[in-house]
Amino acid sequence: DTEVTQTPKHLVMGMTNKKSLKCEQHMGHRAMYWYKQKAKKPPELMFVYSYEKLSINESVPSRFSPECPNSSLLNLHLHALQPEDSALYLCASSQDRDTDTQYFGPGTRLTVL
Amino acid sequence: DAKTTQPPSMDCAEGRAANLPCNHSTISGNEYVYWYRQIHSQGPQYIIHGLKNNETNEMASLIITEDRKSSTLILPHATLRDTAVYYCIVSRDYNQGGKLIFGQGTELSVKP
């Protein structure tokens, strides 16, 4: 099973809302990633978790808060977002942090009103 | 910044081979060449990777020049479902492992 699942598929939220994006994999991978992708642009790395610890934070604003409750789950908590944060949010996993073969989920399409 | 250069778009006739070029003239000796593709509104999909030798799997072939400054991804019999953006990636910061840096990619359109 090489599947990474993400929920929800679509999310619309106001600037004062708090919401969470969820990602799950059951491949035994120990590295998990959040990417942000704007329309017609390539994905940009936001966070990397390695063995459930935050490994990389690409200077992401604090209104995005990642969480890795266990090795299979990755959350992205959203609070006080701006309309320019509207994008496709992609989750990925790999065997470990040093492996570049990453498996991506289908993404969550986020719209901030 | 990404260290790859790809044509922004290419067309290919259905059933023909699609050859997607990538220039990576500043590649380091220990950097791999990775190819991913992204079908519209889906997550990127891993295709293939290589270091020096040519590689083939069930999806594609990867041809890397001897000097490793360029490579070509070959889809031997393109189908309409191969229409996607194809990303060539060689940039990787070993101090921050697992960091894929996507370039702009090539938008491949397979036409009937």
Tab-separated table of C-alpha atoms in Angstrom:
chain	number	residue	atom	x	y	z
A	1	ASP	CA	0.000	0.000	0.000
A	2	THR	CA	1.632	3.224	-1.179
A	3	GLU	CA	-1.237	5.497	-0.299
A	4	VAL	CA	-1.181	8.763	1.583
A	5	THR	CA	-4.641	9.999	2.475
A	6	GLN	CA	-5.664	13.562	3.241
A	7	THR	CA	-8.854	14.980	4.680
A	8	PRO	CA	-10.786	17.008	3.887
A	9	LYS	CA	-10.485	17.252	0.113
A	10	HIS	CA	-11.881	20.770	0.118
A	11	LEU	CA	-12.094	23.331	2.895
A	12	VAL	CA	-13.555	26.814	2.948
A	13	MET	CA	-12.897	28.902	6.031
A	14	GLY	CA	-13.151	32.450	7.237
A	15	MET	CA	-10.213	34.420	8.518
A	16	THR	CA	-11.325	33.978	12.136
A	17	ASN	CA	-11.888	30.226	11.940
A	18	LYS	CA	-9.748	27.448	13.344
A	19	LYS	CA	-9.511	24.312	11.264
A	20	SER	CA	-7.206	21.331	10.843
A	21	LEU	CA	-5.938	19.354	7.894
A	22	LYS	CA	-5.191	15.683	8.396
A	23	CYS	CA	-2.793	13.313	6.694
A	24	GLU	CA	-2.318	9.591	7.228
A	25	GLN	CA	0.002	6.907	5.877
A	26	HIS	CA	0.403	3.244	6.779
A	27	MET	CA	3.621	2.490	4.927
A	28	GLY	CA	5.776	2.613	8.036
A	29	HIS	CA	7.425	5.786	6.806
A	30	ARG	CA	9.230	7.824	9.441
A	31	ALA	CA	9.355	11.145	7.590
A	32	MET	CA	6.317	13.239	6.745
A	33	TYR	CA	6.000	16.560	4.960
A	34	TRP	CA	3.642	19.454	4.366
A	35	TYR	CA	3.824	21.378	1.079
A	36	LYS	CA	1.882	24.389	-0.147
A	37	GLN	CA	1.065	24.821	-3.825
A	38	LYS	CA	-0.394	27.929	-5.384
A	39	ALA	CA	-2.098	27.777	-8.759
A	40	LYS	CA	0.263	27.233	-11.701
A	41	LYS	CA	3.261	27.038	-9.331
A	42	PRO	CA	5.356	24.108	-8.111
A	43	PRO	CA	4.916	22.754	-4.564
A	44	GLU	CA	6.851	24.545	-1.835
A	45	LEU	CA	8.035	22.772	1.281
A	46	MET	CA	6.576	24.006	4.587
A	47	PHE	CA	7.490	21.457	7.264
A	48	VAL	CA	9.350	18.165	7.645
A	49	TYR	CA	8.810	15.723	10.487
A	50	SER	CA	11.346	12.995	11.116
A	51	TYR	CA	10.550	10.297	13.663
A	52	GLU	CA	7.651	12.417	14.917
A	53	LYS	CA	9.876	15.413	15.622
A	54	LEU	CA	9.810	18.659	13.670
A	55	SER	CA	12.936	18.642	11.538
A	56	ILE	CA	12.468	21.537	9.139
A	57	ASN	CA	10.295	24.654	9.337
A	58	GLU	CA	10.690	26.702	6.174
A	59	SER	CA	9.975	30.010	7.931
A	60	VAL	CA	6.258	29.367	7.841
A	61	PRO	CA	4.031	31.913	9.657
A	62	SER	CA	2.782	30.831	13.074
A	63	ARG	CA	-0.809	30.773	11.879
A	64	PHE	CA	0.159	27.364	10.484
A	65	SER	CA	0.876	24.882	13.278
A	66	PRO	CA	1.955	21.335	12.438
A	67	GLU	CA	1.517	18.368	14.719
A	68	CYS	CA	2.633	14.741	14.448
A	69	PRO	CA	0.678	12.724	17.033
A	70	ASN	CA	2.242	9.442	15.931
A	71	SER	CA	4.278	7.983	13.112
A	72	SER	CA	1.241	7.510	10.862
A	73	LEU	CA	-0.507	10.839	11.348
A	74	LEU	CA	0.307	14.422	10.485
A	75	ASN	CA	-1.918	17.392	11.171
A	76	LEU	CA	-1.776	21.009	10.090
A	77	HIS	CA	-3.691	23.348	12.381
A	78	LEU	CA	-4.893	26.569	10.800
A	79	HIS	CA	-5.813	29.754	12.638
A	80	ALA	CA	-6.378	33.353	11.559
A	81	LEU	CA	-5.455	32.663	7.952
A	82	GLN	CA	-5.391	35.254	5.209
A	83	PRO	CA	-6.976	35.017	1.752
A	84	GLU	CA	-3.502	34.670	0.240
A	85	ASP	CA	-3.144	31.388	2.148
A	86	SER	CA	-5.658	29.847	-0.218
A	87	ALA	CA	-3.838	27.009	-1.964
A	88	LEU	CA	-3.538	23.260	-2.374
A	89	TYR	CA	-1.924	21.749	0.728
A	90	LEU	CA	-0.073	18.541	0.049
A	91	CYS	CA	1.127	15.936	2.492
A	92	ALA	CA	3.893	13.484	1.650
A	93	SER	CA	5.842	10.740	3.349
A	94	SER	CA	9.095	8.914	2.775
A	95	GLN	CA	10.903	6.018	4.368
A	96	ASP	CA	13.089	8.416	6.272
A	97	ARG	CA	14.278	11.996	6.086
A	98	ASP	CA	17.204	11.143	3.835
A	99	THR	CA	15.082	9.381	1.214
A	100	ASP	CA	13.940	11.532	-1.681
A	101	THR	CA	11.312	9.112	-2.948
A	102	GLN	CA	8.300	10.786	-1.453
A	103	TYR	CA	4.706	9.619	-1.754
A	104	PHE	CA	2.184	12.410	-1.953
A	105	GLY	CA	-1.430	12.570	-0.931
A	106	PRO	CA	-4.111	14.090	-3.186
A	107	GLY	CA	-4.070	17.359	-1.274
A	108	THR	CA	-6.586	19.581	0.455
A	109	ARG	CA	-7.881	22.534	-1.557
A	110	LEU	CA	-8.144	25.390	0.933
A	111	THR	CA	-10.063	28.587	0.306
A	112	VAL	CA	-9.851	31.412	2.844
A	113	LEU	CA	-12.601	33.997	2.582
B	1	ASP	CA	16.661	27.664	-5.887
B	2	ALA	CA	16.043	24.730	-8.163
B	3	LYS	CA	19.075	23.780	-10.255
B	4	THR	CA	17.165	22.414	-13.211
B	5	THR	CA	15.992	23.863	-16.509
B	6	GLN	CA	13.075	22.340	-18.363
B	7	PRO	CA	11.018	23.522	-21.348
B	8	PRO	CA	7.743	24.984	-20.067
B	9	SER	CA	5.566	22.899	-22.361
B	10	MET	CA	5.635	20.054	-24.868
B	11	ASP	CA	3.150	18.217	-27.039
B	12	CYS	CA	3.174	14.540	-27.906
B	13	ALA	CA	0.939	12.391	-30.091
B	14	GLU	CA	-0.824	9.534	-28.375
B	15	GLY	CA	1.059	6.255	-28.800
B	16	ARG	CA	4.341	7.960	-29.579
B	17	ALA	CA	7.322	8.264	-27.262
B	18	ALA	CA	7.483	11.397	-25.155
B	19	ASN	CA	11.036	12.623	-24.509
B	20	LEU	CA	11.265	15.218	-21.773
B	21	PRO	CA	14.636	16.951	-21.410
B	22	CYS	CA	16.179	18.439	-18.294
B	23	ASN	CA	19.375	20.424	-17.884
B	24	HIS	CA	21.201	20.246	-14.552
B	25	SER	CA	24.660	21.544	-15.354
B	26	THR	CA	25.596	22.261	-11.711
B	27	ILE	CA	24.699	18.835	-10.378
B	28	SER	CA	27.016	17.504	-7.681
B	29	GLY	CA	28.561	14.080	-7.738
B	30	ASN	CA	26.343	12.722	-5.006
B	31	GLU	CA	23.065	14.190	-6.210
B	32	TYR	CA	20.443	12.001	-7.804
B	33	VAL	CA	18.146	13.006	-10.641
B	34	TYR	CA	14.505	12.539	-9.665
B	35	TRP	CA	11.405	12.802	-11.828
B	36	TYR	CA	7.915	13.402	-10.499
B	37	ARG	CA	4.741	14.247	-12.333
B	38	GLN	CA	1.573	15.991	-11.271
B	39	ILE	CA	-1.691	15.361	-13.004
B	40	HIS	CA	-4.057	18.304	-12.731
B	41	SER	CA	-5.217	18.959	-9.145
B	42	GLN	CA	-3.623	15.774	-7.809
B	43	GLY	CA	-0.559	15.228	-5.660
B	44	PRO	CA	2.822	14.728	-7.361
B	45	GLN	CA	3.656	11.142	-8.274
B	46	TYR	CA	7.146	9.664	-8.136
B	47	ILE	CA	8.258	8.294	-11.514
B	48	ILE	CA	11.910	7.325	-11.466
B	49	HIS	CA	15.350	8.383	-10.259
B	50	GLY	CA	18.981	7.709	-11.120
B	51	LEU	CA	22.549	8.674	-10.297
B	52	LYS	CA	24.780	7.793	-13.241
B	53	ASN	CA	23.353	4.813	-15.068
B	54	ASN	CA	20.259	4.744	-17.206
B	55	GLU	CA	17.236	3.448	-15.378
B	56	THR	CA	13.980	1.834	-16.489
B	57	ASN	CA	10.853	0.885	-14.626
B	58	GLU	CA	7.270	0.115	-15.534
B	59	MET	CA	6.460	3.786	-16.028
B	60	ALA	CA	9.424	5.281	-17.838
B	61	SER	CA	13.103	5.279	-18.734
B	62	LEU	CA	15.676	7.776	-17.537
B	63	ILE	CA	18.691	8.545	-19.685
B	64	ILE	CA	21.492	10.496	-17.977
B	65	THR	CA	24.357	11.872	-20.042
B	66	GLU	CA	27.857	10.724	-19.221
B	67	ASP	CA	28.803	14.134	-17.803
B	68	ARG	CA	25.536	14.111	-15.812
B	69	LYS	CA	24.716	17.645	-16.893
B	70	SER	CA	21.458	16.671	-18.514
B	71	SER	CA	18.915	13.886	-18.601
B	72	THR	CA	15.865	12.777	-20.538
B	73	LEU	CA	12.740	11.133	-19.245
B	74	ILE	CA	11.179	8.822	-21.820
B	75	LEU	CA	7.571	7.699	-21.747
B	76	PRO	CA	7.716	4.985	-24.422
B	77	HIS	CA	4.057	4.971	-25.503
B	78	ALA	CA	2.346	8.101	-24.261
B	79	THR	CA	-1.355	7.954	-23.491
B	80	LEU	CA	-3.852	10.722	-22.784
B	81	ARG	CA	-3.508	9.895	-19.078
B	82	ASP	CA	0.151	10.939	-19.231
B	83	THR	CA	-0.910	14.564	-19.688
B	84	ALA	CA	0.625	16.252	-16.642
B	85	VAL	CA	3.339	18.582	-15.380
B	86	TYR	CA	6.650	16.742	-15.177
B	87	TYR	CA	9.222	17.882	-12.638
B	88	CYS	CA	12.938	17.131	-12.843
B	89	ILE	CA	14.585	17.550	-9.423
B	90	VAL	CA	18.242	17.355	-8.516
B	91	SER	CA	18.538	19.948	-5.810
B	92	ARG	CA	18.909	18.553	-2.333
B	93	ASP	CA	20.461	20.093	0.697
B	94	TYR	CA	22.108	17.283	2.633
B	95	ASN	CA	22.131	19.469	5.724
B	96	GLN	CA	18.351	19.432	5.562
B	97	GLY	CA	17.536	15.968	4.332
B	98	GLY	CA	14.362	15.167	2.474
B	99	LYS	CA	14.102	18.575	0.893
B	100	LEU	CA	12.727	18.319	-2.623
B	101	ILE	CA	13.028	21.620	-4.433
B	102	PHE	CA	10.629	21.656	-7.352
B	103	GLY	CA	11.432	23.694	-10.453
B	104	GLN	CA	8.792	25.013	-12.819
B	105	GLY	CA	8.409	21.704	-14.658
B	106	THR	CA	7.292	20.811	-18.184
B	107	GLU	CA	3.604	20.703	-19.001
B	108	LEU	CA	3.185	17.705	-21.296
B	109	SER	CA	0.057	17.539	-23.418
B	110	VAL	CA	-0.636	14.197	-25.061
B	111	LYS	CA	-2.980	14.656	-27.986
B	112	PRO	CA	-5.097	12.057	-29.832
